[in-house]
Short mmCIF file of C-alpha atoms in Angstrom, two decimals:
data_model
loop_
_atom_site.label_atom_id
_atom_site.label_comp_id
_atom_site.label_asym_id
_atom_site.label_seq_id
_atom_site.Cartn_x
_atom_site.Cartn_y
_atom_site.Cartn_z
CA UNK A 257 -54.10 46.88 17.53
CA UNK A 258 -53.21 50.18 15.89
CA UNK A 259 -53.01 48.48 12.50
CA UNK A 260 -56.35 46.71 13.01
CA UNK A 261 -58.10 49.80 14.37
CA UNK A 262 -56.78 52.31 11.84
CA UNK A 263 -56.10 50.11 8.84
CA UNK A 264 -52.75 51.88 8.55
CA UNK A 265 -49.22 50.59 8.83
CA UNK A 266 -47.21 53.08 10.89
CA UNK A 267 -43.87 54.07 9.34
CA UNK A 268 -41.08 51.87 10.58
CA UNK A 269 -39.07 53.48 13.36
CA UNK A 270 -36.07 51.65 11.99
CA UNK A 271 -36.15 53.52 8.70
CA UNK A 272 -36.09 56.83 10.57
CA UNK A 273 -33.35 55.79 12.94
CA UNK A 274 -31.10 53.94 10.51
CA UNK A 275 -29.45 55.42 7.44
CA UNK A 276 -30.62 58.94 8.28
CA UNK A 277 -27.81 60.57 6.29
CA UNK A 278 -28.15 58.45 3.14
CA UNK A 279 -30.57 60.82 1.37
CA UNK A 280 -29.15 62.81 -1.55
CA UNK A 281 -29.04 66.12 0.33
CA UNK A 282 -27.04 64.84 3.30
CA UNK A 283 -24.89 62.68 1.03
CA UNK A 284 -23.83 65.66 -1.08
CA UNK A 285 -22.99 67.68 2.07
CA UNK A 286 -20.99 64.75 3.48
CA UNK A 287 -19.03 64.21 0.27
CA UNK A 288 -18.37 67.91 -0.38
CA UNK A 289 -17.22 68.97 3.09
CA UNK A 290 -18.85 67.05 5.95
CA UNK A 291 -16.42 64.14 5.92
CA UNK A 292 -13.35 66.39 5.86
CA UNK A 293 -14.73 68.59 8.65
CA UNK A 294 -16.13 65.68 10.69
CA UNK A 295 -13.57 65.59 13.50
CA UNK A 296 -13.30 69.36 13.89
CA UNK A 297 -17.11 69.78 13.78
CA UNK A 298 -17.66 67.02 16.34
CA UNK A 299 -14.97 68.39 18.66
CA UNK A 300 -16.29 71.94 18.44
CA UNK A 301 -19.93 70.92 18.97
CA UNK A 302 -18.89 68.57 21.76
CA UNK A 303 -17.25 71.42 23.66
CA UNK A 304 -20.04 73.91 22.94
CA UNK A 305 -22.83 71.52 23.95
CA UNK A 306 -21.00 69.91 26.91
CA UNK A 307 -22.51 66.65 25.69
CA UNK A 308 -26.13 67.85 25.65
CA UNK A 309 -27.69 65.89 22.79
CA UNK A 310 -30.16 68.56 21.62
CA UNK A 311 -27.55 71.32 21.66
CA UNK A 312 -25.03 69.08 19.92
CA UNK A 313 -27.60 68.21 17.23
CA UNK A 314 -28.42 71.86 16.59
CA UNK A 315 -24.73 72.70 16.49
CA UNK A 316 -23.98 69.97 13.93
CA UNK A 317 -27.00 71.02 11.85
CA UNK A 318 -25.72 74.60 11.87
CA UNK A 319 -22.18 73.56 10.91
CA UNK A 320 -22.92 71.93 7.58
CA UNK A 321 -26.68 72.12 7.00
CA UNK A 322 -27.48 68.46 7.64
CA UNK A 323 -31.13 67.36 7.91
CA UNK A 324 -32.65 67.08 11.40
CA UNK A 325 -32.48 63.28 11.44
CA UNK A 326 -28.92 63.16 10.16
CA UNK A 327 -27.72 65.86 12.58
CA UNK A 328 -29.47 63.87 15.32
CA UNK A 329 -27.13 60.93 14.70
CA UNK A 330 -24.11 63.17 15.26
CA UNK A 331 -25.73 64.73 18.34
CA UNK A 332 -26.36 61.28 19.81
CA UNK A 333 -22.70 60.37 19.22
CA UNK A 334 -21.49 63.52 20.98
CA UNK A 335 -23.82 62.72 23.89
CA UNK A 336 -22.54 59.12 23.96
CA UNK A 337 -18.93 60.35 23.99
CA UNK A 338 -19.67 62.64 26.94
CA UNK A 339 -21.41 59.89 28.90
CA UNK A 340 -19.04 57.01 28.22
CA UNK A 341 -15.66 58.53 27.31
CA UNK A 342 -15.56 61.92 29.06
CA UNK A 343 -12.48 61.16 31.16
CA UNK A 344 -10.53 59.84 28.18
CA UNK A 345 -11.57 62.61 25.79
CA UNK A 346 -11.34 65.68 28.05
CA UNK A 347 -7.73 66.20 26.95
CA UNK A 348 -8.52 66.08 23.24
CA UNK A 349 -8.67 63.45 20.55
CA UNK A 350 -6.03 61.15 22.01
CA UNK A 351 -5.58 57.51 21.06
CA UNK A 352 -7.36 56.48 24.28
CA UNK A 353 -10.29 58.77 23.49
CA UNK A 354 -10.58 57.50 19.94
CA UNK A 355 -10.44 53.90 21.12
CA UNK A 356 -13.20 54.49 23.68
CA UNK A 357 -15.48 56.27 21.17
CA UNK A 358 -14.88 53.57 18.54
CA UNK A 359 -15.86 50.86 20.99
CA UNK A 360 -18.86 52.59 22.58
CA UNK A 361 -20.33 55.13 20.16
CA UNK A 362 -19.17 54.69 16.54
CA UNK A 363 -21.21 51.50 15.82
CA UNK A 364 -24.45 53.34 16.64
CA UNK A 365 -23.35 56.33 14.57
CA UNK A 366 -22.72 54.11 11.55
CA UNK A 367 -26.12 52.42 11.91
CA UNK A 368 -28.00 55.66 12.56
CA UNK A 369 -26.38 57.72 9.81
CA UNK A 370 -25.52 55.08 7.24
CA UNK A 371 -22.13 56.79 6.95
CA UNK A 372 -18.67 55.53 7.75
CA UNK A 373 -16.92 58.31 9.67
CA UNK A 374 -13.37 59.11 8.55
CA UNK A 375 -11.18 56.44 10.01
CA UNK A 376 -10.55 56.92 13.66
CA UNK A 377 -8.46 53.78 13.36
CA UNK A 378 -5.77 55.63 11.47
CA UNK A 379 -5.59 58.07 14.36
CA UNK A 380 -5.48 55.35 16.98
CA UNK A 381 -3.24 52.83 15.24
CA UNK A 382 0.17 53.58 13.82
CA UNK A 383 0.14 57.06 15.35
CA UNK A 384 3.94 57.31 15.41
CA UNK A 385 4.54 56.09 11.85
CA UNK A 386 4.48 59.56 10.25
CA UNK A 387 7.83 60.97 9.09
CA UNK A 388 8.09 63.52 11.92
CA UNK A 389 7.62 61.04 14.76
CA UNK A 390 9.74 58.44 12.98
CA UNK A 391 12.70 60.79 12.70
CA UNK A 392 12.38 61.72 16.41
CA UNK A 393 12.18 58.03 17.36
CA UNK A 394 15.23 57.09 15.28
CA UNK A 395 17.35 60.07 16.34
CA UNK A 396 16.75 59.98 20.09
CA UNK A 397 13.31 58.69 21.12
CA UNK A 398 14.25 55.01 21.02
CA UNK A 399 17.42 55.53 23.08
CA UNK A 400 15.60 57.72 25.63
CA UNK A 401 12.42 55.60 25.71
CA UNK A 402 12.88 53.90 29.09
CA UNK A 403 14.21 56.99 30.88
CA UNK A 404 11.45 59.18 29.36
CA UNK A 405 8.70 56.70 30.30
CA UNK A 406 10.06 56.29 33.84
CA UNK A 407 10.37 60.03 34.39
CA UNK A 408 6.92 60.80 32.95
CA UNK A 409 5.45 57.88 34.90
CA UNK A 410 6.68 59.33 38.18
CA UNK A 411 5.77 62.91 37.32
CA UNK A 412 2.25 62.04 36.16
CA UNK A 413 1.55 59.38 38.83
CA UNK A 414 -0.12 57.43 36.03
CA UNK A 415 -2.48 60.24 34.92
CA UNK A 416 -2.85 59.66 31.19
CA UNK A 417 -3.23 63.29 30.12
CA UNK A 418 -0.26 64.45 32.24
CA UNK A 419 1.84 61.54 31.01
CA UNK A 420 0.95 62.36 27.39
CA UNK A 421 1.90 66.01 27.81
CA UNK A 422 5.14 64.97 29.55
CA UNK A 423 6.13 62.61 26.73
CA UNK A 424 5.24 65.25 24.14
CA UNK A 425 7.48 67.72 25.97
CA UNK A 426 10.36 65.26 26.24
CA UNK A 427 11.00 64.67 22.55
CA UNK A 428 8.47 66.71 20.61
CA UNK A 429 6.23 63.82 19.50
CA UNK A 430 2.88 64.59 17.84
CA UNK A 431 -0.22 64.62 20.06
CA UNK A 432 -1.45 61.25 18.81
CA UNK A 433 1.94 59.58 19.14
CA UNK A 434 2.51 61.01 22.63
CA UNK A 435 -1.00 59.77 23.47
CA UNK A 436 0.14 56.18 22.85
CA UNK A 437 2.96 56.57 25.37
CA UNK A 438 0.62 58.31 27.83
CA UNK A 439 -1.87 55.44 27.56
CA UNK A 440 0.94 52.96 28.26
CA UNK A 441 2.04 54.86 31.36
CA UNK A 442 -1.57 54.93 32.56
CA UNK A 443 -1.90 51.19 31.84
CA UNK A 444 1.31 50.50 33.79
CA UNK A 445 0.00 52.46 36.78
CA UNK A 446 -3.35 50.67 36.73
CA UNK A 447 -2.21 47.11 36.09
CA UNK A 448 1.42 46.90 37.26
CA UNK A 449 1.80 49.55 39.97
CA UNK A 450 2.76 47.11 42.74
CA UNK A 451 5.37 45.41 40.55
CA UNK A 452 6.83 48.62 39.14
CA UNK A 453 6.87 50.85 42.23
CA UNK A 454 10.40 49.68 43.05
CA UNK A 455 11.76 50.47 39.59
CA UNK A 456 12.13 48.64 36.32
CA UNK A 457 12.54 45.14 37.74
CA UNK A 458 12.07 41.91 35.79
CA UNK A 459 8.63 41.47 37.39
CA UNK A 460 7.66 45.00 36.35
CA UNK A 461 8.87 44.51 32.78
CA UNK A 462 7.07 41.19 32.52
CA UNK A 463 3.80 42.71 33.76
CA UNK A 464 4.02 45.67 31.37
CA UNK A 465 4.91 43.43 28.42
CA UNK A 466 1.90 41.23 29.11
CA UNK A 467 -0.65 43.96 29.84
CA UNK A 468 0.38 47.17 28.12
CA UNK A 469 3.02 46.69 25.41
CA UNK A 470 0.69 45.04 22.83
CA UNK A 471 -1.59 48.12 22.84
CA UNK A 472 1.43 50.41 22.63
CA UNK A 473 2.72 48.57 19.55
CA UNK A 474 -0.68 48.75 17.85
CA UNK A 475 -1.26 52.37 18.81
CA UNK A 476 2.17 53.69 17.90
CA UNK A 477 3.11 51.38 15.04
#
């Protein structure tokens, strides 16, 4: 009716919403510094805005000088993270947080902005394959794995953040690597608590292997 009445074709909402950062101005910002600063900018604006989309948008605009529409894509992603992944991301950019954001918020960010954010996959997968974590694993982490996981499991009562900090403290793993172990402890508590409460029995091991070990292998490498 609007088209018939006015004789005009209103601008497509899709073109505003999708690819909002593909213009030359935003592209040059992204290439020069935005991509490198992406995670730190998003984390900082996430904390400052407490997930409020308008505040997050203004914060991201102020960080790098993005256009309103482009900054709006980042603001929407911060808001999405707060709504859907708050519990997993409150302790920082852990593997569990990254996984949740990738599943729930990153697809919309890619569509809205037309950008591919710097790989969160590399943070989530293979997080223990760096030289530092590898040397810890080879020297002592592998031998202490079961005792460390059991001790941190009991101390944390399955709380992922506490388990992550415990595992980090045990051997000195990086945050991302320790996050993989923390996620596994949390998984064990959620899915295998009844079978594992009496210790590392065959039933417990079988349950963990079926439900939690595949993610640990992918996450840690």
